[in-house]
Coordinates of C-alpha atoms in Angstrom, one line a residue:
X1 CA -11.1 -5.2 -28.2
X2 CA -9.2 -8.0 -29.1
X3 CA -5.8 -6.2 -29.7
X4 CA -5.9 -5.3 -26.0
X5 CA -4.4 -7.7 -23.6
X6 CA -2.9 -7.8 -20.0
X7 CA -0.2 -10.1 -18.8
X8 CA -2.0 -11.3 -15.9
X9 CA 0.5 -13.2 -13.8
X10 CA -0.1 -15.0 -10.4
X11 CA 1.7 -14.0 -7.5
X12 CA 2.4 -17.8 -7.1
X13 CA 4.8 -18.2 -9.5
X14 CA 6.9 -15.4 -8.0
X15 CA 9.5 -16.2 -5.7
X16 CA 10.3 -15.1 -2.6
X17 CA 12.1 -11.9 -3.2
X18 CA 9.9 -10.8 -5.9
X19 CA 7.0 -11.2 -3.6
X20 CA 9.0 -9.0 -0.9
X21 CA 9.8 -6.1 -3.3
X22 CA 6.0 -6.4 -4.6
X23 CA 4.4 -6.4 -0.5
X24 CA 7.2 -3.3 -0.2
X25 CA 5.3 -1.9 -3.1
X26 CA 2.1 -2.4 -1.9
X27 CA 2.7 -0.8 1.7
X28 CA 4.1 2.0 0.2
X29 CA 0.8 3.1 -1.9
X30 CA -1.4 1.8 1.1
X31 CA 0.8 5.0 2.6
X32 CA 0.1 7.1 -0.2
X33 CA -4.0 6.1 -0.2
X34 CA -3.4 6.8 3.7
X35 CA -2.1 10.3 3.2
X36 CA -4.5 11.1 0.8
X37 CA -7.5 10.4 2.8
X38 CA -6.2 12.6 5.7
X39 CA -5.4 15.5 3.4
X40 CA -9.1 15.4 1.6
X41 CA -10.9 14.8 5.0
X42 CA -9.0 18.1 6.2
X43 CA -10.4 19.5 2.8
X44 CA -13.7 18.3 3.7
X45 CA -14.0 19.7 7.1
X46 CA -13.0 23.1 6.0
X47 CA -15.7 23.3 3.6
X48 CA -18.6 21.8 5.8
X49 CA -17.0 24.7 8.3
X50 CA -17.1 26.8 6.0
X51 CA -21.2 26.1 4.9
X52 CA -22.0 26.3 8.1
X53 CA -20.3 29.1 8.6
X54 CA -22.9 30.5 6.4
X55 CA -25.8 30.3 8.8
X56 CA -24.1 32.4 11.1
X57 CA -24.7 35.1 8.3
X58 CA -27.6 37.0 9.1
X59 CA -29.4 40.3 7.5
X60 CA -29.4 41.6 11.1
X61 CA -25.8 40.9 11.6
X62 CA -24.9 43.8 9.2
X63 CA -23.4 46.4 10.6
X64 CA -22.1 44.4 13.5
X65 CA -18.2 44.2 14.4
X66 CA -16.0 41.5 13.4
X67 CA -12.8 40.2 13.7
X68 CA -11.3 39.5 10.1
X69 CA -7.8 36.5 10.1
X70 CA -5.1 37.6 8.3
X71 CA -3.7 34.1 9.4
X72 CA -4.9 31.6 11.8
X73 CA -3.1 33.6 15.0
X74 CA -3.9 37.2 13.6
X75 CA -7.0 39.6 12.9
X76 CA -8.0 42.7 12.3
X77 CA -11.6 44.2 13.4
X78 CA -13.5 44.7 10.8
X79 CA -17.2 45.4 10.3
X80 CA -19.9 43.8 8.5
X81 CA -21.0 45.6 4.9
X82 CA -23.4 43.1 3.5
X83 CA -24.1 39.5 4.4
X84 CA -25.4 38.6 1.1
X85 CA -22.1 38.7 -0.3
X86 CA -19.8 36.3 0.1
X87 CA -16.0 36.3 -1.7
X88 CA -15.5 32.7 -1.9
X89 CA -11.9 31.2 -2.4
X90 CA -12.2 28.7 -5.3
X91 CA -8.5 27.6 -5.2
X92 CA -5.3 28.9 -6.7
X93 CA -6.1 32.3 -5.8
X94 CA -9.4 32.9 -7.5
X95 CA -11.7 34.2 -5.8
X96 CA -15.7 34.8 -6.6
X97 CA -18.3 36.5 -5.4
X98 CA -21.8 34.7 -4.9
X99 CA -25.1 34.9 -2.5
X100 CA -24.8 33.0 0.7
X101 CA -27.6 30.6 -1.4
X102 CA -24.8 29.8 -4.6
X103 CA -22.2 30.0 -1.8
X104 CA -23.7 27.1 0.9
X105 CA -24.4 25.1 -3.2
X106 CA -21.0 25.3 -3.9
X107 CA -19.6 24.1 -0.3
X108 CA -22.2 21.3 -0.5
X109 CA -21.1 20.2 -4.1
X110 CA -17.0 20.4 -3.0
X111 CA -18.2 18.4 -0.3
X112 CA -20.0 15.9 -2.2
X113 CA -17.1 15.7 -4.8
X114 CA -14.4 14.9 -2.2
X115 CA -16.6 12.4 0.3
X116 CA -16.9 10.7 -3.6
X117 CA -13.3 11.0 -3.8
X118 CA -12.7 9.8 -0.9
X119 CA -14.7 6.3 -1.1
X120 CA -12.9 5.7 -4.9
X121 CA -9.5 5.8 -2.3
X122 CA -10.8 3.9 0.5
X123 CA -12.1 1.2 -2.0
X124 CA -8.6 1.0 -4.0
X125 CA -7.0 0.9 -0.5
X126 CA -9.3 -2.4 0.3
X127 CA -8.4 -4.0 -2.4
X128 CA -4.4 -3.3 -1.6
X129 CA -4.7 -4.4 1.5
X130 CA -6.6 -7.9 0.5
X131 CA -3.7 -8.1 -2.4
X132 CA -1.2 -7.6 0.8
X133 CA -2.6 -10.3 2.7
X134 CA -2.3 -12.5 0.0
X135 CA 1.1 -12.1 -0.9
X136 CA 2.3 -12.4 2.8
X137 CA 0.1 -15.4 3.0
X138 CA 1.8 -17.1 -0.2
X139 CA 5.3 -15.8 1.2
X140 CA 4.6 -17.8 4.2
X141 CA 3.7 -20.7 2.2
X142 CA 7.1 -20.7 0.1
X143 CA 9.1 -19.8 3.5
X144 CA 7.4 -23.1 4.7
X145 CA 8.0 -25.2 2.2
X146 CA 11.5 -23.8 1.9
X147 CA 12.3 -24.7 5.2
X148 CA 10.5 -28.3 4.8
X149 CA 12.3 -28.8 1.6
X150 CA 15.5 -28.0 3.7
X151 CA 14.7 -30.3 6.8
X152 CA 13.8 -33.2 4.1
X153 CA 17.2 -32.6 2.5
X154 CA 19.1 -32.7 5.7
X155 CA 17.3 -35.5 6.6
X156 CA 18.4 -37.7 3.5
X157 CA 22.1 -36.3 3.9
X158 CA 22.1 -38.4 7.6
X159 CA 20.9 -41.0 6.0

């Protein structure tokens, strides 16, 4: 489309400052990316826990005694009805019921859809970093020739 344009501009041509508020920038969203990933790795774990939780699930364990968590320090004993039925939490508090089969598919596919998640982050978070390193690399250049533009001024002063 030739109406759509970006104003690309070169960290070069930015001074010193600019490129300081920009590296500030850019470490702040590397902590962001960095938060991110933790929080959907902890999402991850819980539902491959929770999958293979599943296999546990057996049609001889109905019947069988249980202890049910009301929160992660407190149960109650409960008892097992039927295995094949599993109330899964699907977020925001809906819940549905489905086979262990649907149930494992859907833990699999949450799975799936956050590990993808996941690698978009951790491949925005590359490039970030490689942007980083440039700008501190061209900061340092400027800081140099700053400080050689300087020395060559005081030099011709003493002259």
């Amino acid at each position: 489309m030739a109406g759509d344009k970006q104003n690309v501009l070169s960290i070069s041509m930015l001074d010193i400052g600019a490129l300081a508020q920009l590296k500030q920038h850019i470490e702040q969203e590397l902590d962001f990316f960095s938060t991110s990933l933790q929080q959907l790795k902890a999402a991850q774990t819980k539902f491959q826990e929770s999958e293979n939780s599943l296999d546990m699930l057996k049609p001889s364990s109905e019947g069988k005694d249980i202890l049910v968590p009301l929160t992660s320090s407190m149960y109650v004993p409960g008892r097992l009805v039927d295995v094949n039925k599993i109330t899964v939490d699907i977020g925001t508090g809906y819940y549905i019921e489905k086979d262990i089969i649907a149930s494992k598919d859907y833990f699999k596919r949450r799975v799936k859809y956050i590990t993808d998640q996941m690698e978009k982050i951790q491949k925005i978070a590359q490039e970030k970093v490689a942007l980083r390193e440039a700008i501190i690399e061209t900061m340092d250049k400027k800081i140099q020739a700053t400080f050689a533009s300087q020395a060559a001024a005081a030099a011709a002063s003493k002259s």
